[in-house]
Coordinates of C-alpha atoms in Angstrom, one line a residue:
Chain A
M1 CA 34.4 -8.8 -12.3
L2 CA 33.7 -5.3 -11.1
Q3 CA 31.1 -5.0 -8.3
R4 CA 29.6 -1.7 -7.6
Y5 CA 28.5 -1.5 -4.0
W6 CA 27.2 1.3 -1.9
F7 CA 30.5 2.0 -0.2
G8 CA 32.7 1.7 -3.3
D9 CA 33.7 -0.3 -6.3
V10 CA 35.4 -3.7 -5.9
D11 CA 37.2 -5.8 -8.4
E12 CA 40.2 -8.2 -8.5
E13 CA 42.7 -5.4 -8.2
G14 CA 41.1 -4.2 -5.0
C15 CA 38.7 -1.6 -3.8
R16 CA 38.0 2.0 -4.4
A17 CA 36.1 3.5 -1.5
A18 CA 33.6 6.3 -2.2
G19 CA 34.0 8.2 1.1
T20 CA 32.2 8.1 4.4
D21 CA 29.7 10.9 4.1
P22 CA 26.2 9.4 4.2
A23 CA 24.7 12.1 1.9
A24 CA 27.3 11.7 -0.7
L25 CA 27.1 7.9 -0.5
A26 CA 23.3 8.1 -0.9
E27 CA 23.6 10.2 -4.0
R28 CA 26.2 7.9 -5.5
A29 CA 24.1 4.8 -4.6
A30 CA 21.0 6.2 -6.2
A31 CA 22.7 6.3 -9.5
L32 CA 24.2 2.7 -9.3
R33 CA 22.9 0.2 -11.9
T34 CA 23.5 -3.4 -11.1
G35 CA 23.3 -6.4 -13.4
M36 CA 21.9 -9.3 -11.4
D37 CA 23.6 -12.0 -13.5
S38 CA 27.1 -11.1 -12.2
F39 CA 26.1 -9.8 -8.8
V40 CA 27.9 -11.1 -5.8
P41 CA 26.5 -10.2 -2.3
I42 CA 28.7 -7.9 -0.2
K43 CA 31.0 -9.2 2.4
W44 CA 31.2 -6.5 4.9
E45 CA 34.8 -7.3 5.6
I46 CA 35.7 -5.8 2.2
A47 CA 34.4 -2.4 3.4
R48 CA 36.6 -2.8 6.5
D49 CA 39.7 -3.7 4.4
C50 CA 38.8 -0.8 2.2
G51 CA 39.1 1.5 5.1
V52 CA 35.4 2.7 5.1
V53 CA 34.6 1.3 8.5
R54 CA 36.5 -0.4 11.3
T55 CA 33.9 -2.7 12.8
R56 CA 30.7 -4.6 11.9
E57 CA 28.8 -2.1 14.0
E58 CA 30.1 0.8 12.1
Y59 CA 29.3 -0.9 8.9
V60 CA 25.7 -1.4 9.7
D61 CA 25.5 2.2 11.2
L62 CA 26.8 3.8 8.0
L63 CA 24.7 1.6 5.7
R64 CA 21.7 2.5 7.8
S65 CA 22.3 6.3 7.5
V66 CA 22.8 5.9 3.7
C67 CA 19.6 3.9 3.3
I68 CA 17.6 6.2 5.5
A69 CA 18.8 9.3 3.6
L70 CA 17.9 7.6 0.3
A71 CA 14.4 6.6 1.6
R72 CA 13.7 10.1 2.8
K73 CA 14.5 11.5 -0.6
K74 CA 12.3 8.9 -2.3
I75 CA 9.4 9.6 0.0
V76 CA 9.7 13.4 -0.7
Q77 CA 9.7 12.6 -4.5
S78 CA 6.7 10.4 -4.4
Y79 CA 4.7 13.1 -2.6
Q80 CA 5.6 15.7 -5.1
G81 CA 2.9 14.8 -7.7
R82 CA 0.0 17.2 -7.7
D83 CA -2.4 14.3 -7.5
V84 CA -1.2 13.2 -4.1
E85 CA -2.9 16.0 -2.2
L86 CA -6.0 15.9 -4.4
L87 CA -6.3 12.2 -3.4
Q88 CA -6.4 13.1 0.3
M89 CA -8.8 16.0 -0.3
V90 CA -11.4 14.0 -2.1
R91 CA -11.2 11.2 0.5
M92 CA -11.7 13.7 3.2
L93 CA -14.7 15.1 1.3
D94 CA -16.3 11.7 1.1
E95 CA -15.6 11.1 4.7
L96 CA -17.2 14.4 5.7
D97 CA -20.3 13.4 3.7
N98 CA -20.6 10.3 5.8
V99 CA -20.1 12.0 9.0
I100 CA -22.5 14.8 8.3
N101 CA -25.2 12.4 7.3
L102 CA -24.7 10.3 10.4
L103 CA -24.9 13.4 12.7
Q104 CA -27.9 14.7 10.9
E105 CA -29.8 11.5 11.2
R106 CA -29.0 11.3 14.9
A107 CA -29.9 15.0 15.5
A108 CA -33.3 14.5 13.7
E109 CA -34.0 11.5 16.0
W110 CA -33.2 13.5 19.0
Y111 CA -35.3 16.5 17.9
Q112 CA -38.2 14.2 17.2
V113 CA -38.4 13.0 20.9
T114 CA -38.2 16.6 22.2
N115 CA -40.9 17.8 19.8
P116 CA -43.7 15.3 19.6
S117 CA -45.5 17.1 16.8
F118 CA -42.5 17.0 14.5
S119 CA -42.6 14.5 11.6
R120 CA -40.8 14.2 8.3
K121 CA -43.6 12.5 6.6
Y122 CA -45.5 14.2 3.8
R123 CA -43.1 17.1 3.4
S124 CA -40.0 17.3 1.4
L125 CA -37.4 18.3 3.9
P126 CA -33.9 18.8 2.5
A127 CA -31.2 18.2 5.1
K128 CA -30.3 21.9 5.1
K129 CA -33.8 23.0 5.9
M130 CA -34.3 20.4 8.6
L131 CA -31.1 21.5 10.2
G132 CA -32.5 25.0 10.3
I133 CA -35.6 23.9 12.0
I134 CA -33.6 22.0 14.6
R135 CA -31.3 25.0 15.2
K136 CA -34.3 27.2 15.8
G137 CA -36.4 24.8 17.8
A138 CA -33.9 23.0 19.9
R139 CA -32.2 24.2 23.0
G140 CA -29.0 23.2 24.9
G141 CA -26.8 20.4 23.7
L142 CA -28.9 19.6 20.6
S143 CA -28.8 23.1 19.3
D144 CA -25.0 23.2 19.8
V145 CA -24.7 20.0 17.8
A146 CA -26.9 21.4 15.1
D147 CA -24.7 24.5 14.9
E148 CA -21.7 22.3 14.6
I149 CA -23.2 20.2 11.8
D150 CA -24.0 23.4 10.0
R151 CA -20.4 24.5 10.3
L152 CA -19.3 21.1 9.0
A153 CA -21.6 21.5 6.0
G154 CA -20.0 24.8 5.2
T155 CA -16.6 23.3 5.4
R156 CA -17.8 20.5 3.1
S157 CA -19.0 22.8 0.4
R158 CA -15.9 24.9 0.5
L159 CA -13.8 21.7 0.3
M160 CA -15.9 20.5 -2.6
R161 CA -15.2 23.6 -4.6
E162 CA -11.5 23.3 -3.8
V163 CA -11.5 19.6 -5.0
S164 CA -13.3 20.5 -8.2
A165 CA -10.9 23.3 -8.9
R166 CA -7.8 21.2 -8.1
A167 CA -9.1 18.4 -10.3
D168 CA -9.6 20.8 -13.2
E169 CA -6.0 21.7 -12.8
V170 CA -4.5 18.2 -12.2
M171 CA -6.6 16.3 -14.6
P172 CA -8.0 18.8 -17.1
N173 CA -9.2 16.3 -19.8
T174 CA -10.8 13.8 -17.4
S175 CA -12.5 16.7 -15.6
A176 CA -13.8 18.2 -18.8
L177 CA -15.5 15.0 -19.7
I178 CA -17.0 14.0 -16.3
G179 CA -16.7 17.0 -14.0
G180 CA -14.0 17.7 -11.5
L181 CA -15.6 16.0 -8.5
V182 CA -16.3 12.7 -10.2
A183 CA -12.9 12.8 -11.8
A184 CA -11.3 13.3 -8.4
R185 CA -13.4 10.3 -7.1
L186 CA -12.1 8.1 -9.9
L187 CA -8.6 9.2 -9.0
S188 CA -9.1 8.4 -5.4
K189 CA -10.5 4.9 -6.2
A190 CA -7.6 4.2 -8.6
G191 CA -5.1 5.4 -6.0
G192 CA -3.3 7.9 -8.2
L193 CA -3.1 9.5 -11.6
E194 CA -0.5 7.1 -12.8
T195 CA -2.6 4.0 -11.8
L196 CA -5.7 5.6 -13.4
A197 CA -3.8 6.3 -16.6
R198 CA -2.8 2.6 -16.8
M199 CA -6.3 1.3 -16.4
P200 CA -8.3 0.0 -19.3
G201 CA -11.6 1.7 -20.0
S202 CA -13.5 -1.4 -18.9
T203 CA -11.9 -1.1 -15.4
I204 CA -12.7 2.6 -15.2
Q205 CA -16.3 1.8 -16.1
V206 CA -16.8 -0.3 -13.0
L207 CA -14.6 1.5 -10.6
G208 CA -16.6 1.8 -7.4
S209 CA -18.9 -1.1 -8.1
E210 CA -16.5 -3.8 -6.9
R211 CA -19.1 -5.6 -4.9
A212 CA -21.4 -6.1 -7.9
L213 CA -18.4 -6.9 -10.1
F214 CA -17.0 -9.6 -7.8
S215 CA -20.4 -11.1 -7.2
H216 CA -20.8 -11.3 -10.9
L217 CA -17.4 -12.9 -11.4
R218 CA -18.1 -15.4 -8.7
G219 CA -21.1 -16.4 -10.7
G220 CA -24.7 -15.7 -11.2
T221 CA -25.5 -12.0 -10.9
P222 CA -25.5 -9.7 -13.9
P223 CA -22.4 -7.6 -14.4
P224 CA -22.4 -3.9 -13.2
K225 CA -22.9 -1.3 -16.0
H226 CA -21.3 1.5 -14.1
G227 CA -19.5 2.4 -10.9
I228 CA -18.5 5.9 -9.9
I229 CA -19.2 7.3 -13.4
F230 CA -22.9 6.8 -12.7
Q231 CA -22.7 10.0 -10.7
H232 CA -22.2 11.9 -14.0
R233 CA -25.4 13.2 -15.4
R234 CA -24.8 11.8 -18.8
V235 CA -24.9 8.3 -17.3
H236 CA -27.7 8.6 -14.8
N237 CA -29.9 10.8 -17.0
A238 CA -29.6 8.4 -20.0
P239 CA -32.6 6.2 -20.7
K240 CA -32.2 2.9 -19.1
D241 CA -31.7 0.9 -22.3
V242 CA -28.8 2.9 -23.5
R243 CA -27.2 3.6 -20.1
G244 CA -24.8 0.7 -20.4
R245 CA -23.7 2.0 -23.8
V246 CA -23.2 5.5 -22.5
A247 CA -21.2 4.2 -19.5
R248 CA -19.0 2.1 -21.8
V249 CA -18.3 4.8 -24.3
L250 CA -17.7 7.4 -21.6
A251 CA -15.3 5.1 -19.7
A252 CA -13.4 4.4 -22.9
K253 CA -12.9 8.1 -23.5
L254 CA -12.0 8.6 -19.8
A255 CA -9.2 6.1 -20.2
I256 CA -7.7 8.1 -23.0
A257 CA -8.3 11.4 -21.1
A258 CA -6.5 10.1 -18.0
R259 CA -3.5 9.1 -20.2
L260 CA -3.5 12.6 -21.7
D261 CA -3.6 14.1 -18.2
Y262 CA -0.8 12.0 -16.9
Y263 CA 1.5 12.2 -19.9
R264 CA 0.8 15.6 -21.3
G265 CA -0.8 17.4 -18.3
E266 CA -2.9 19.8 -20.4
A267 CA -6.3 20.0 -22.0
V268 CA -6.4 18.7 -25.6
P269 CA -9.3 20.5 -27.3
E270 CA -9.5 18.3 -30.4
F271 CA -9.7 15.2 -28.3
L272 CA -12.3 16.7 -26.0
K273 CA -14.5 17.8 -28.9
D274 CA -14.5 14.4 -30.6
A275 CA -15.0 12.6 -27.3
Q276 CA -17.9 14.8 -26.3
A277 CA -19.6 14.2 -29.6
R278 CA -19.1 10.4 -29.4
I279 CA -20.5 10.2 -25.9
D280 CA -23.5 12.3 -26.9
D281 CA -24.1 9.9 -29.8
A282 CA -24.1 7.0 -27.5
G283 CA -26.9 8.5 -25.5
V284 CA -29.2 8.8 -28.5
E285 CA -31.7 5.9 -28.5
A286 CA -31.5 3.7 -31.6
Chain B
M1 CA 12.0 -18.5 20.2
I2 CA 11.1 -17.1 23.6
R3 CA 7.7 -18.0 25.0
L4 CA 6.3 -17.1 28.4
G5 CA 3.8 -19.8 29.1
N6 CA 2.4 -20.1 25.7
V7 CA 2.7 -16.5 24.7
L8 CA 5.2 -15.7 22.0
V9 CA 7.4 -12.7 22.9
S10 CA 10.5 -10.9 21.8
P11 CA 13.1 -9.0 23.8
G12 CA 13.6 -5.4 23.0
E13 CA 12.5 -1.8 23.6
G14 CA 8.7 -1.7 23.6
G15 CA 6.1 0.8 22.5
V16 CA 6.6 0.3 18.8
Y17 CA 2.9 0.0 18.0
G18 CA 1.3 -0.1 21.4
E19 CA 2.0 -3.8 21.9
R20 CA 1.6 -5.3 25.3
T21 CA 4.6 -6.2 27.4
L22 CA 5.0 -9.1 29.7
D23 CA 7.8 -9.3 32.2
G24 CA 9.8 -6.8 30.2
Y25 CA 9.2 -8.8 26.9
R26 CA 7.2 -7.6 24.0
V27 CA 4.1 -9.7 23.2
W28 CA 4.1 -10.8 19.6
D29 CA 0.5 -11.2 18.5
P30 CA -0.3 -14.0 16.1
Y31 CA -3.4 -12.3 14.9
R32 CA -1.4 -9.2 13.8
S33 CA 1.7 -10.8 12.5
K34 CA 1.7 -13.8 10.1
L35 CA 5.2 -14.7 11.3
A36 CA 4.0 -14.8 14.9
A37 CA 1.1 -17.0 13.7
L38 CA 3.5 -19.4 12.1
Y39 CA 5.6 -19.7 15.3
T40 CA 2.5 -20.0 17.5
L41 CA 1.3 -22.9 15.3
G42 CA 4.6 -24.7 15.9
G43 CA 6.3 -24.0 12.5
G44 CA 9.0 -21.6 11.4
I45 CA 12.7 -21.4 11.7
E46 CA 14.4 -20.6 15.0
L47 CA 15.6 -17.0 14.9
T48 CA 19.1 -16.7 16.4
P49 CA 21.3 -13.7 17.3
D50 CA 23.9 -14.4 14.6
M51 CA 21.3 -14.3 11.8
R52 CA 21.0 -11.8 9.0
A53 CA 17.6 -11.5 7.4
L54 CA 16.1 -9.9 4.3
Y55 CA 12.6 -8.9 4.9
L56 CA 10.5 -8.2 1.8
G57 CA 7.2 -6.3 2.3
A58 CA 8.3 -4.7 5.5
A59 CA 5.2 -2.4 5.6
N60 CA 4.9 -0.4 8.9
G61 CA 7.7 -2.3 10.5
T62 CA 5.5 -4.1 13.1
T63 CA 6.7 -7.6 12.4
V64 CA 10.1 -6.2 11.4
S65 CA 10.7 -4.9 14.9
H66 CA 10.1 -8.3 16.4
V67 CA 12.4 -10.0 14.0
A68 CA 15.0 -7.3 14.8
D69 CA 14.7 -8.2 18.4
Y70 CA 15.9 -11.7 17.6
V71 CA 18.5 -11.4 14.8
E72 CA 21.7 -9.5 14.1
T73 CA 20.7 -7.4 11.1
V74 CA 17.4 -7.0 9.2
Y75 CA 17.3 -5.6 5.7
A76 CA 13.8 -4.3 5.4
V77 CA 12.4 -3.6 1.9
E78 CA 9.3 -1.7 1.4
F79 CA 8.2 0.5 -1.6
A80 CA 5.1 2.4 -0.6
P81 CA 5.9 5.8 0.8
R82 CA 3.2 5.9 3.5
P83 CA 4.3 2.8 5.5
M84 CA 7.9 3.7 4.7
Q85 CA 7.5 6.7 6.9
D86 CA 6.6 4.5 9.8
L87 CA 9.3 2.0 9.0
L88 CA 11.9 4.8 9.1
E89 CA 10.7 5.7 12.6
V90 CA 11.1 2.1 13.7
A91 CA 14.5 1.9 12.2
R92 CA 15.6 5.0 13.9
R93 CA 15.1 3.3 17.3
R94 CA 16.4 -0.1 16.3
R95 CA 20.0 0.1 15.1
N96 CA 20.0 -3.3 13.4
I97 CA 17.3 -2.5 10.9
V98 CA 18.4 -1.3 7.5
P99 CA 15.3 0.3 5.8
I100 CA 15.4 0.1 2.0
M101 CA 12.8 1.8 -0.1
A102 CA 12.6 -0.3 -3.2
D103 CA 10.5 -2.7 -5.2
A104 CA 11.0 -6.3 -4.2
N105 CA 10.2 -7.1 -7.9
R106 CA 13.4 -5.4 -8.8
P107 CA 16.3 -6.7 -6.7
E108 CA 18.8 -4.8 -8.8
E109 CA 17.5 -1.6 -7.1
Y110 CA 18.8 -2.7 -3.7
A111 CA 21.5 -5.2 -4.6
P112 CA 24.4 -2.7 -4.0
F113 CA 23.4 -2.7 -0.3
M114 CA 23.0 -6.4 0.2
E115 CA 25.1 -9.0 1.8
A116 CA 24.2 -12.7 1.8
V117 CA 21.5 -13.5 4.4
D118 CA 20.5 -16.5 6.4
L119 CA 16.8 -15.9 6.2
L120 CA 14.7 -14.5 3.4
Y121 CA 11.2 -13.6 4.7
Q122 CA 8.6 -12.5 2.2
D123 CA 5.2 -11.1 2.8
V124 CA 4.1 -9.1 -0.2
A125 CA 0.6 -8.6 -1.7
Q126 CA 1.6 -9.2 -5.3
P127 CA 0.2 -11.7 -7.8
N128 CA 3.7 -13.0 -8.7
Q129 CA 4.9 -13.9 -5.2
V130 CA 6.8 -17.0 -6.2
E131 CA 8.6 -15.1 -9.0
I132 CA 9.6 -12.4 -6.5
A133 CA 11.0 -15.0 -4.1
E134 CA 13.0 -16.6 -7.0
R135 CA 14.5 -13.2 -8.0
N136 CA 15.7 -12.6 -4.4
L137 CA 17.3 -16.0 -3.9
V138 CA 20.5 -14.5 -5.0
F139 CA 20.8 -12.9 -1.6
L140 CA 20.2 -16.2 0.3
K141 CA 23.1 -18.2 1.5
P142 CA 23.2 -21.9 0.5
G143 CA 21.5 -23.7 3.3
G144 CA 19.7 -20.5 4.3
H145 CA 15.9 -20.4 4.7
L146 CA 13.1 -18.8 2.8
I147 CA 9.8 -18.2 4.7
L148 CA 7.2 -17.2 2.1
M149 CA 3.8 -16.0 3.4
L150 CA 1.6 -16.9 0.4
K151 CA -1.3 -14.5 0.2
T152 CA -3.5 -16.6 -2.0
R153 CA -6.1 -13.9 -2.5
S154 CA -3.4 -11.6 -3.9
V155 CA -2.4 -14.2 -6.5
D156 CA -5.9 -14.6 -7.7
V157 CA -9.1 -13.9 -5.8
R158 CA -11.2 -16.1 -8.0
R159 CA -9.2 -19.3 -7.6
D160 CA -9.3 -21.8 -4.9
P161 CA -6.6 -21.0 -2.3
A162 CA -5.5 -24.7 -2.1
E163 CA -5.0 -24.7 -5.9
V164 CA -2.9 -21.5 -5.7
L165 CA -0.8 -23.1 -2.9
A166 CA -0.2 -26.2 -4.9
E167 CA 1.0 -24.1 -7.9
A168 CA 3.3 -22.1 -5.6
R169 CA 4.9 -25.3 -4.2
T170 CA 5.6 -26.6 -7.7
G171 CA 7.3 -23.3 -8.6
L172 CA 9.4 -23.2 -5.5
E173 CA 10.5 -26.8 -5.7
K174 CA 12.5 -26.1 -8.8
R175 CA 15.2 -24.4 -6.8
L176 CA 14.5 -25.1 -3.1
D177 CA 13.7 -27.9 -0.7
I178 CA 10.4 -27.4 0.9
A179 CA 10.5 -28.1 4.6
D180 CA 7.1 -27.2 5.8
V181 CA 3.8 -25.9 4.5
R182 CA 0.9 -24.8 6.6
W183 CA -2.2 -22.7 6.6
L184 CA -2.3 -19.9 9.1
D185 CA -5.9 -20.5 10.2
P186 CA -7.3 -19.5 12.6
Y187 CA -5.1 -16.4 12.7
H188 CA -5.1 -15.4 9.1
H189 CA -7.4 -16.8 6.4
D190 CA -6.3 -17.9 3.0
H191 CA -2.7 -17.3 3.9
A192 CA -0.2 -20.1 3.8
A193 CA 3.3 -20.2 5.2
I194 CA 5.9 -22.1 3.0
V195 CA 9.2 -22.7 4.7
C196 CA 12.0 -23.8 2.3
S197 CA 15.8 -24.1 2.4
R198 CA 18.2 -23.3 -0.3
R199 CA 20.2 -26.3 -1.6
E200 CA 23.8 -26.3 -0.6

């Protein structure tokens, strides 16, 4: 029975070595297909008798170089997808949000003790505006911190535009239905475009509401209607009694869109037109 | 296994992941490594310098590095690219680790590199853990040992861990003799170690 090993082919007649160059061996090994029914584990002595190596040490050394070369190649391949960087971008964006909020809260607390007459009650004070007040009013360390927060906020908005643009490019159909940012967040939650494309609509619908989902599955609580997709206006603007329906229909269409994005990689206008109409219908109260 | 007092250690070059060293030995923390937990709890198979091991689910190479300190050769299988980068760095410094980037579900991917091993160690977060072990038995010598770290929550979060373990035992008993089963509390929750040997 012919056995195809990484160092060469072995059968009853003997052994044909495939050389000793790690790169060439790696390339050959990547193409090997083994049937497990007839597989016999390697005895390293065969490689010695074959003339590939002289000692056990040499055997492991050469095998290691081949496997490391192969692994490097596979790592490079797996990072080639356009979605891999988008994933990191959107995760960084969400982390920036967290950090900026934390810093802002802390800065406001600090400003409040240095300025007894300052209060956030009875006035709508968006973060941006409050930061402006602090930057103007504070001195020393606090004002440095406020400047830094402001710079971070600028970085954040630039990154957000970048995420949105990249999402439009990487997942055109999904982005067209739900917007680049939310599409990218779905991608990040799923872990990749391929994983997202393999998800059923029902999973996409509750991505990001795992806590509510598992507390529901464990018993008692009502099931979540929506996860990340709630961030899309068509879901959160929908009247409460049809919101679940909108979320369900939207998620179902997103599942199709993600597959189109993964397998075709370009926008499909006919699909988008139908899908948009169907989602709009779902939002009309019966 | 080497113990200093009651601290489990392994011999070898330190500094792999910031582990503590004690009298020139690397401390092997049971809270970080499930295998260390198993040894600390008094179970497991003695690792010896003539052993060859197949390690499924090698991740960042933390536990792999300790195993490599004890045995002759470790075949370390991992399929996610991120941890593989770390594993390659560990393998670069330890010449008895053969890092293999492949899916433990598909042994045919790495069979052309494999010799028969004395120890099959499996720690993978997959629902079909028993099936994966069965598929890899082809690499285990008769009389060799399988240590399966059963992550019951990966099999099914909704089911009772004890139930999941019972089912895994029945599955493994078909082809293996079970030598020892224990939970890894207090070090790791809902994780069980199943030690089996392959029939001669």
